[in-house]
Amino acid sequence: MAQHGCRENLRRQGELKVSAQSSSYRSNQGVASDLADWSGSDLLEGYARKKTSPVEVTKAVIARIEACESQLQALYAFDPEAALKAAKASEQRWMRGEMLPLDGIPATIKENIATKGTPVPLGTAARPLIPATEDAPPAARLREDGVVILAKTTMPDYGMLSSGLSSFHPLSRNPWDVSKNPGGSSAGAGAAAAAGYGPFHIGTDIGGSIRLPAGWCGVFGLKPSFGRIPIDPAYYGRVAGPMTRTVRDAALMMRSLTRPDMRDAMSLPFQDLPWLDLDIDIKRLKVGVMMEAGIGIALDPEVRACIEATVKAFAEAGAIIEEVPAFVTREMLDGLDDFWRQRAWMDIGALNEENRALVLPYIREWAEGGMSLTGAEVYAGMNQMMVMRNAAIAATKDFDFVLSPVSPVVAYEAELASPIHDPDEPFEHIGYTVAFNMSDQPAASVNAGFTKAGLPIGLQIIGRRYDDVGVMRMSAAWEAMRGEQKAWPKF
């Protein structure tokens, strides 16, 4: 495919009602020639028409992994033999006409989402490697529906970095430029999706950990409404969500991932939502634009220009555009930092001296900042998270959707823990994302374009609370509007 910059992708569509029913990743001639690049939708169609099989596809994805993984280091517990065994079972079900909803589609699952028999180190060398006794809810739902699980994906220590830097896993890298990091904490998931390690990937997000790697790796990532996808263990603001090359593939995953699981006492009541109905009429939608986060790193000029061009395209399609003033304050972000430091120190401080020394030095130094906090300071920090929640809802309540950058910067050097790489200023890059974890609102990252150097730029689409389907529809609309993308990176 030809390379296109951000503005060149913004070819206005003639129709105001944008259909996403044919939005799977395709070459100019139709379905991608390499089976590893087929979308989940294309695979289900290919299996039904006997044009390919789960075994053929799984072998193609394994070959892709073997070609790329030495450079990307995106995977943990890669088990090609188990994947081929699952693919053969899937193939038999297709032959008998007893196929499951997602039968034979290859997938990866983030390391901190338990899968039976695999240890869950949480990205750190400090934890004992004890095999999980059962699948966590997201893994269980995909396995029940016939997904072929290839591997887990990497994450940084305790999931507390926006990079692939870990004391346990090898350093994960970005497929678009291996000198850069893929983002985090769903680091390996973002890299795996961009590299074509199968169509389906699951990450988790408590401050931007799906959207940041999705944005920096040029893929789609959905942070659903809090509680929409059952998860175990549940925690305030923490969600699991799909990371895919196309919006439609994420919609396929959401049909399975949202089924109820009583292990999550914070989950929403189940709703049978129309996940695959991705049409939306953009005309007259009231769309807010939040170009300034209010705190943190200044917005990169190339990111600003790209997001402004995206906003212009929505305006030309008939959306009513209004500015959303910045609302995240220093007090909010510092309060959140205090609370999360003390939360991390509860885990790290409980370790013996030998194991504590195994924690990534950056994370250990950051967590030690919570050691001397008083109870009043920790409570005040938690209260600022509630203040942030209320401010986010108040700022966005009058809009159908809000658009913003995912991050003020693009992917940075792989060896750094954050763009600033300073544990005293750990969250200066999450001002656009973190508030919508606190407010429970659904928010997605979808590729908006690329820098002159070829690095992806993420567009964040935020919806009203519980309007996950609406966020998916707006994302699919942009996916159709932006036109042909750069070819996925190859190795």
Coordinates of C-alpha atoms in Angstrom, one line a residue:
M1 CA 0.0 0.0 0.0
A2 CA 1.1 3.6 -0.6
Q3 CA 2.2 5.7 2.4
H4 CA -0.1 8.5 3.3
G5 CA 0.3 11.3 5.8
C6 CA -2.4 12.5 8.2
R7 CA -3.9 15.2 6.0
E8 CA -3.8 12.9 2.9
N9 CA -5.9 10.4 4.8
L10 CA -8.7 12.9 5.3
R11 CA -10.6 12.3 2.1
R12 CA -14.1 13.5 2.7
Q13 CA -16.8 10.8 2.2
G14 CA -19.9 11.7 0.1
E15 CA -22.3 9.9 2.4
L16 CA -23.1 11.4 5.8
K17 CA -24.2 7.9 7.0
V18 CA -20.9 6.0 7.2
S19 CA -21.1 2.2 7.0
A20 CA -18.4 0.0 8.6
Q21 CA -19.7 -3.3 7.5
S22 CA -16.7 -3.8 5.1
S23 CA -14.0 -2.2 7.3
S24 CA -11.7 -5.3 7.7
Y25 CA -8.1 -4.9 6.8
R26 CA -7.7 -5.6 3.0
S27 CA -5.2 -5.1 0.3
N28 CA -6.0 -3.2 -2.9
Q29 CA -6.9 -6.5 -4.4
G30 CA -9.2 -7.7 -1.6
V31 CA -8.4 -9.8 1.4
A32 CA -4.7 -9.6 2.5
S33 CA -2.6 -12.2 0.9
D34 CA -0.9 -13.4 4.1
L35 CA -3.3 -15.3 6.4
A36 CA -1.6 -13.7 9.4
D37 CA -3.0 -10.3 8.2
W38 CA -6.6 -11.5 7.8
S39 CA -9.1 -9.8 10.1
G40 CA -11.3 -11.9 12.4
S41 CA -14.3 -11.1 10.1
D42 CA -12.4 -12.4 7.1
L43 CA -11.3 -15.5 8.9
L44 CA -14.9 -16.5 9.9
E45 CA -16.0 -16.0 6.3
G46 CA -13.0 -17.9 5.0
Y47 CA -13.7 -20.8 7.4
A48 CA -17.4 -20.9 6.4
R49 CA -16.5 -21.0 2.7
K50 CA -13.7 -23.5 3.2
K51 CA -11.2 -21.1 1.7
T52 CA -8.8 -21.6 4.6
S53 CA -8.8 -23.4 8.0
P54 CA -7.9 -22.6 11.6
V55 CA -4.8 -24.8 11.3
E56 CA -3.5 -23.0 8.2
V57 CA -4.2 -19.6 9.8
T58 CA -2.5 -20.6 13.1
K59 CA 0.5 -21.8 11.3
A60 CA 0.7 -18.5 9.4
V61 CA 0.5 -16.5 12.6
I62 CA 3.1 -18.7 14.3
A63 CA 5.4 -18.1 11.3
R64 CA 4.8 -14.3 11.6
I65 CA 5.7 -14.5 15.3
E66 CA 8.9 -16.5 14.6
A67 CA 9.9 -13.8 12.0
C68 CA 9.2 -10.8 14.2
E69 CA 9.5 -11.8 17.9
S70 CA 13.3 -11.6 18.2
Q71 CA 13.0 -7.9 17.5
L72 CA 9.7 -7.1 19.1
Q73 CA 9.7 -9.2 22.3
A74 CA 5.9 -8.8 22.7
L75 CA 5.1 -12.2 24.0
Y76 CA 5.1 -14.2 27.2
A77 CA 4.3 -17.9 27.5
F78 CA 4.1 -18.4 23.7
D79 CA 2.9 -22.0 23.2
P80 CA 2.7 -22.9 19.5
E81 CA 2.0 -26.6 20.2
A82 CA -1.0 -25.8 22.4
A83 CA -2.2 -23.3 19.8
L84 CA -2.0 -25.9 17.0
K85 CA -3.9 -28.4 19.2
A86 CA -6.7 -25.9 19.8
A87 CA -6.7 -25.0 16.1
K88 CA -7.1 -28.6 15.1
A89 CA -10.1 -29.0 17.5
S90 CA -11.6 -25.8 16.0
E91 CA -11.1 -27.2 12.5
Q92 CA -13.0 -30.4 13.5
R93 CA -15.9 -28.3 14.8
W94 CA -16.1 -26.4 11.5
M95 CA -16.1 -29.6 9.6
R96 CA -18.9 -31.0 11.8
G97 CA -20.9 -27.7 11.5
E98 CA -20.6 -27.3 15.3
M99 CA -18.5 -24.1 15.2
L100 CA -18.5 -21.6 18.1
P101 CA -19.0 -17.9 17.6
L102 CA -15.3 -17.0 17.3
D103 CA -14.0 -20.4 16.4
G104 CA -10.4 -20.6 15.1
I105 CA -9.4 -17.0 15.4
P106 CA -5.9 -16.5 16.9
A107 CA -5.5 -14.2 19.9
T108 CA -3.2 -13.1 22.6
I109 CA -4.1 -12.1 26.2
K110 CA -2.3 -9.6 28.4
E111 CA -0.1 -11.2 31.0
N112 CA -2.1 -9.9 34.0
I113 CA -5.3 -11.6 32.8
A114 CA -5.0 -15.0 34.2
T115 CA -5.0 -18.1 32.0
K116 CA -5.2 -21.5 33.7
G117 CA -1.8 -23.1 34.2
T118 CA 0.3 -20.0 33.4
P119 CA 2.0 -17.9 36.1
V120 CA 1.0 -14.2 36.4
P121 CA 4.2 -12.3 37.3
L122 CA 2.6 -8.8 36.7
G123 CA 5.6 -7.8 34.7
T124 CA 8.0 -8.0 37.7
A125 CA 10.8 -10.4 38.7
A126 CA 9.8 -9.9 42.3
R127 CA 6.7 -12.2 42.2
P128 CA 6.8 -16.0 42.6
L129 CA 5.8 -17.9 39.4
I130 CA 2.7 -19.7 40.6
P131 CA 0.5 -21.1 37.8
A132 CA -3.0 -19.6 37.7
T133 CA -5.7 -22.1 38.8
E134 CA -8.4 -20.8 36.3
D135 CA -9.0 -18.5 33.5
A136 CA -9.9 -14.9 34.4
P137 CA -13.3 -13.8 32.9
P138 CA -11.9 -12.3 29.6
A139 CA -9.8 -15.3 28.9
A140 CA -12.6 -17.7 29.8
R141 CA -15.1 -15.9 27.5
L142 CA -12.7 -16.1 24.5
R143 CA -11.8 -19.7 25.1
E144 CA -15.5 -20.7 25.4
D145 CA -16.1 -19.2 22.0
G146 CA -13.4 -21.1 20.3
V147 CA -10.6 -18.5 20.1
V148 CA -7.1 -20.0 19.7
I149 CA -4.9 -18.5 22.4
L150 CA -1.3 -18.2 21.2
A151 CA 0.4 -16.5 24.1
K152 CA 0.2 -13.9 26.8
T153 CA 1.6 -10.4 26.1
T154 CA 4.2 -8.4 28.0
M155 CA 3.7 -5.6 30.5
P156 CA 5.9 -3.4 32.8
D157 CA 6.3 -4.0 36.5
Y158 CA 2.9 -4.0 38.2
G159 CA 1.4 -2.4 35.0
M160 CA 2.5 1.1 36.2
L161 CA 4.4 2.4 33.1
S162 CA 3.4 3.5 29.7
S163 CA 6.2 1.5 28.1
G164 CA 7.4 -2.0 27.7
L165 CA 10.2 -1.7 30.3
S166 CA 10.0 -4.6 32.7
S167 CA 12.2 -6.4 35.3
F168 CA 10.8 -9.8 34.2
H169 CA 10.0 -9.6 30.5
P170 CA 12.5 -8.7 27.7
L171 CA 12.2 -5.1 26.5
S172 CA 9.2 -4.8 24.1
R173 CA 9.5 -2.6 21.0
N174 CA 7.3 -0.8 18.6
P175 CA 6.8 -2.5 15.1
W176 CA 6.8 0.8 13.3
D177 CA 10.2 1.7 14.7
V178 CA 12.0 -0.8 16.9
S179 CA 14.0 2.0 18.5
K180 CA 10.7 3.2 20.0
N181 CA 8.6 1.6 22.7
P182 CA 5.0 0.3 22.0
G183 CA 3.4 2.1 25.0
G184 CA 2.0 0.4 28.0
S185 CA 1.1 -1.0 30.2
S186 CA -0.5 -3.2 27.4
A187 CA 2.8 -3.1 25.7
G188 CA 3.0 -6.5 24.1
A189 CA -0.6 -6.4 23.1
G190 CA -0.1 -3.2 21.1
A191 CA 3.0 -4.5 19.4
A192 CA 1.4 -7.9 18.7
A193 CA -1.7 -6.2 17.1
A194 CA 0.4 -4.0 14.8
A195 CA 2.8 -6.8 13.8
G196 CA -0.1 -9.2 12.9
Y197 CA 0.2 -11.8 15.7
G198 CA -3.4 -12.7 14.9
P199 CA -6.5 -10.5 14.8
F200 CA -7.6 -10.5 18.5
H201 CA -5.7 -9.0 21.5
I202 CA -6.8 -8.0 25.0
G203 CA -5.3 -5.3 27.2
T204 CA -6.2 -3.7 30.4
D205 CA -6.5 0.0 31.2
I206 CA -6.5 2.0 34.5
G207 CA -5.1 5.3 33.2
G208 CA -4.5 4.9 29.5
S209 CA -2.9 1.4 29.3
I210 CA -5.0 0.3 26.3
R211 CA -5.3 3.6 24.5
L212 CA -1.7 4.7 24.8
P213 CA -0.2 1.6 23.2
A214 CA -3.0 1.5 20.7
G215 CA -2.3 5.1 19.7
W216 CA 1.5 4.6 19.5
C217 CA 1.1 1.3 17.6
G218 CA -1.5 2.6 15.1
V219 CA -4.2 0.0 16.1
F220 CA -7.7 0.3 17.6
G221 CA -8.1 0.0 21.3
L222 CA -11.3 0.3 23.3
K223 CA -11.4 1.2 27.0
P224 CA -15.0 0.2 27.7
S225 CA -17.3 1.6 30.4
F226 CA -16.2 0.5 33.8
G227 CA -17.7 -2.9 34.5
R228 CA -18.8 -3.6 30.9
I229 CA -16.3 -6.5 30.6
P230 CA -16.1 -8.6 33.8
I231 CA -12.6 -8.8 35.2
D232 CA -11.0 -10.5 38.1
P233 CA -9.5 -9.0 40.2
A234 CA -11.6 -5.9 39.8
Y235 CA -10.3 -2.5 40.9
Y236 CA -11.4 1.1 40.8
G237 CA -11.0 2.4 37.2
R238 CA -9.5 -0.9 35.9
V239 CA -11.0 -2.4 32.7
A240 CA -10.1 -5.0 30.1
G241 CA -10.7 -4.3 26.4
P242 CA -10.0 -5.3 22.9
M243 CA -7.0 -4.2 20.8
T244 CA -7.3 -5.0 17.1
R245 CA -6.4 -3.7 13.7
T246 CA -10.1 -2.9 12.9
V247 CA -13.1 -1.6 14.8
R248 CA -15.2 -4.5 13.6
D249 CA -12.9 -7.1 15.0
A250 CA -13.2 -5.3 18.4
A251 CA -16.9 -5.5 18.0
L252 CA -16.8 -9.2 17.4
M253 CA -14.7 -9.6 20.6
M254 CA -17.1 -7.4 22.6
R255 CA -20.0 -9.8 21.9
S256 CA -18.1 -12.4 23.9
L257 CA -16.2 -10.4 26.4
T258 CA -19.2 -8.7 27.9
R259 CA -21.0 -11.9 29.0
P260 CA -21.5 -11.9 32.8
D261 CA -19.2 -13.4 35.3
M262 CA -20.1 -13.4 39.0
R263 CA -16.4 -13.1 40.0
D264 CA -16.6 -9.4 39.2
A265 CA -18.8 -7.8 41.9
M266 CA -18.3 -4.4 40.3
S267 CA -19.5 -5.4 36.8
L268 CA -22.5 -3.8 35.0
P269 CA -25.7 -5.7 34.5
F270 CA -25.4 -7.6 31.2
Q271 CA -26.9 -6.0 28.1
D272 CA -27.2 -7.7 24.8
L273 CA -26.0 -4.7 22.8
P274 CA -25.9 -4.4 19.0
W275 CA -22.1 -4.5 18.8
L276 CA -21.9 -5.3 15.1
D277 CA -24.3 -2.4 14.1
L278 CA -21.5 0.1 13.4
D279 CA -23.5 2.6 11.2
I280 CA -23.9 6.2 12.5
D281 CA -25.2 9.4 11.0
I282 CA -22.6 12.0 11.8
K283 CA -24.7 15.0 10.6
R284 CA -25.8 17.2 13.5
L285 CA -24.0 15.2 16.2
K286 CA -22.7 17.6 18.9
V287 CA -19.0 16.8 19.1
G288 CA -16.6 18.4 21.7
V289 CA -13.0 18.9 21.0
M290 CA -10.4 18.8 23.8
M291 CA -7.1 19.9 22.4
E292 CA -5.6 20.8 25.7
A293 CA -5.3 18.3 28.6
G294 CA -4.8 21.1 31.2
I295 CA -1.7 19.5 32.7
G296 CA 1.5 17.8 31.7
I297 CA 3.6 17.7 28.5
A298 CA 2.9 20.3 25.8
L299 CA 1.1 19.0 22.7
D300 CA 3.5 18.1 19.9
P301 CA 2.8 20.3 16.8
E302 CA 2.5 17.2 14.5
V303 CA 0.0 15.6 16.8
R304 CA -2.0 18.9 17.1
A305 CA -2.1 19.3 13.3
C306 CA -3.2 15.8 12.7
I307 CA -6.0 15.9 15.3
E308 CA -7.2 19.3 14.0
A309 CA -7.4 17.9 10.5
T310 CA -9.4 15.0 11.9
V311 CA -11.8 17.4 13.6
K312 CA -12.1 19.3 10.4
A313 CA -13.2 16.1 8.5
F314 CA -15.9 15.5 11.1
A315 CA -17.1 19.1 10.7
E316 CA -17.2 18.7 6.9
A317 CA -19.3 15.6 7.4
G318 CA -21.9 17.6 9.3
A319 CA -20.9 17.3 13.0
I320 CA -21.4 20.4 15.2
I321 CA -18.0 21.1 16.7
E322 CA -17.4 23.0 20.0
E323 CA -14.4 23.4 22.2
V324 CA -14.1 21.5 25.5
P325 CA -12.0 23.5 27.9
A326 CA -9.2 21.7 29.8
F327 CA -10.3 20.5 33.2
V328 CA -7.6 18.2 34.6
T329 CA -5.6 20.2 37.2
R330 CA -2.2 19.8 38.9
E331 CA -4.0 19.0 42.2
M332 CA -6.0 16.2 40.6
L333 CA -3.0 14.6 38.9
D334 CA -0.7 14.9 42.0
G335 CA -3.5 13.5 44.2
L336 CA -3.9 10.5 41.9
D337 CA -0.1 10.1 42.0
D338 CA 0.0 10.0 45.8
F339 CA -2.8 7.4 46.0
W340 CA -1.2 5.2 43.3
R341 CA 2.3 5.4 44.9
Q342 CA 0.9 4.3 48.3
R343 CA -1.1 1.5 46.6
A344 CA 2.1 0.3 44.9
W345 CA 4.1 0.6 48.1
M346 CA 1.7 -1.7 49.8
D347 CA 2.7 -4.4 47.4
I348 CA 6.4 -3.6 47.1
G349 CA 7.0 -2.6 50.7
A350 CA 5.6 -6.0 51.8
L351 CA 8.4 -7.8 49.9
N352 CA 11.5 -9.0 51.6
E353 CA 14.7 -7.0 50.9
E354 CA 15.9 -9.5 48.3
N355 CA 12.7 -9.6 46.3
R356 CA 12.3 -5.8 46.6
A357 CA 15.6 -5.4 44.9
L358 CA 14.3 -7.3 41.9
V359 CA 11.6 -4.6 41.1
L360 CA 12.4 -2.3 38.2
P361 CA 14.5 0.5 39.9
Y362 CA 12.2 3.2 38.4
I363 CA 9.1 1.6 39.8
R364 CA 10.7 1.0 43.2
E365 CA 11.8 4.6 43.5
W366 CA 8.4 5.8 42.4
A367 CA 6.6 3.6 44.9
E368 CA 8.9 4.6 47.8
G369 CA 7.4 8.0 47.4
G370 CA 4.3 6.6 49.0
M371 CA 6.1 5.2 52.0
S372 CA 5.9 8.3 54.1
L373 CA 2.5 9.6 53.1
T374 CA 0.1 10.0 56.0
G375 CA -3.4 8.6 56.0
A376 CA -4.8 12.0 55.5
E377 CA -2.6 12.6 52.4
V378 CA -3.6 9.2 50.9
Y379 CA -7.3 10.0 51.5
A380 CA -6.9 13.5 50.0
G381 CA -5.3 11.8 46.9
M382 CA -8.2 9.4 46.5
N383 CA -10.6 12.3 46.9
Q384 CA -8.9 14.1 44.0
M385 CA -9.7 11.0 41.9
M386 CA -13.3 11.7 42.7
V387 CA -12.9 15.4 41.9
M388 CA -11.4 14.3 38.5
R389 CA -14.4 12.0 37.9
N390 CA -16.9 14.8 38.5
A391 CA -15.0 17.3 36.4
A392 CA -14.8 14.9 33.4
I393 CA -18.5 14.2 33.5
A394 CA -19.3 17.9 33.9
A395 CA -17.0 18.9 31.0
T396 CA -18.4 16.3 28.5
K397 CA -22.1 16.0 29.5
D398 CA -23.4 18.3 26.8
F399 CA -21.8 16.4 23.9
D400 CA -22.6 13.3 22.1
F401 CA -18.9 12.5 21.8
V402 CA -15.6 14.2 22.5
L403 CA -12.5 14.1 20.4
S404 CA -8.9 14.6 21.7
P405 CA -5.4 13.4 21.2
V406 CA -4.6 10.1 23.0
S407 CA -1.2 11.4 24.0
P408 CA 0.6 14.8 23.7
V409 CA 3.6 13.0 22.1
V410 CA 4.2 10.0 19.8
A411 CA 6.2 6.9 20.7
Y412 CA 9.5 7.6 22.4
E413 CA 12.7 5.7 23.0
A414 CA 12.2 2.0 23.9
E415 CA 14.5 2.1 26.9
L416 CA 12.7 4.9 28.7
A417 CA 10.0 4.4 31.4
S418 CA 8.0 7.4 30.3
P419 CA 8.5 10.4 27.9
I420 CA 10.1 12.3 30.8
H421 CA 11.7 9.3 32.4
D422 CA 11.5 10.8 35.9
P423 CA 9.7 9.0 38.7
D424 CA 9.0 12.4 40.3
E425 CA 6.9 13.3 37.2
P426 CA 5.5 9.9 36.2
F427 CA 2.1 10.9 34.7
E428 CA 2.7 14.1 32.7
H429 CA 1.6 12.2 29.5
I430 CA -1.7 10.7 30.6
G431 CA -3.7 14.0 31.0
Y432 CA -5.9 13.2 28.0
T433 CA -6.7 9.6 29.1
V434 CA -6.8 9.1 32.8
A435 CA -9.9 11.2 33.7
F436 CA -12.1 8.9 31.6
N437 CA -11.0 5.9 33.7
M438 CA -12.1 7.8 36.8
S439 CA -15.4 8.8 35.2
D440 CA -16.3 5.3 33.9
Q441 CA -16.8 6.7 30.4
P442 CA -16.0 4.6 27.3
A443 CA -13.1 5.9 25.3
A444 CA -11.2 4.5 22.3
S445 CA -8.0 5.1 20.4
V446 CA -8.1 4.9 16.6
N447 CA -5.3 5.8 14.3
A448 CA -5.5 9.4 13.0
G449 CA -2.5 9.4 10.8
F450 CA 1.3 9.4 11.0
T451 CA 4.2 11.8 11.6
K452 CA 6.6 12.7 8.9
A453 CA 8.9 10.1 10.5
G454 CA 6.2 7.4 10.1
L455 CA 5.0 7.1 13.7
P456 CA 1.3 6.6 14.4
I457 CA -0.8 9.3 16.0
G458 CA -3.8 8.3 18.1
L459 CA -7.3 10.0 18.1
Q460 CA -9.2 9.5 21.3
I461 CA -13.0 9.2 21.0
I462 CA -14.9 9.6 24.3
G463 CA -18.6 8.8 24.8
R464 CA -21.2 9.3 27.4
R465 CA -21.2 6.9 30.3
Y466 CA -22.3 3.4 29.0
D467 CA -22.4 4.4 25.4
D468 CA -19.8 1.9 24.3
V469 CA -21.6 1.1 21.1
G470 CA -21.7 4.8 20.2
V471 CA -17.9 5.1 20.7
M472 CA -17.4 2.0 18.4
R473 CA -19.7 3.6 15.8
M474 CA -17.8 6.9 15.8
S475 CA -14.5 5.0 15.6
A476 CA -15.8 3.0 12.6
A477 CA -16.9 6.2 11.0
W478 CA -13.5 7.7 11.3
E479 CA -11.9 4.4 10.1
A480 CA -14.0 4.7 6.9
M481 CA -13.4 8.5 6.5
R482 CA -9.6 8.5 6.9
G483 CA -9.0 6.5 3.7
E484 CA -6.3 4.1 2.9
Q485 CA -3.6 3.6 5.6
K486 CA 0.1 2.9 5.4
A487 CA 0.9 -0.8 5.0
W488 CA 1.4 -2.6 8.3
P489 CA 5.1 -3.0 9.3
K490 CA 6.9 -6.1 8.0
F491 CA 10.1 -7.7 9.1

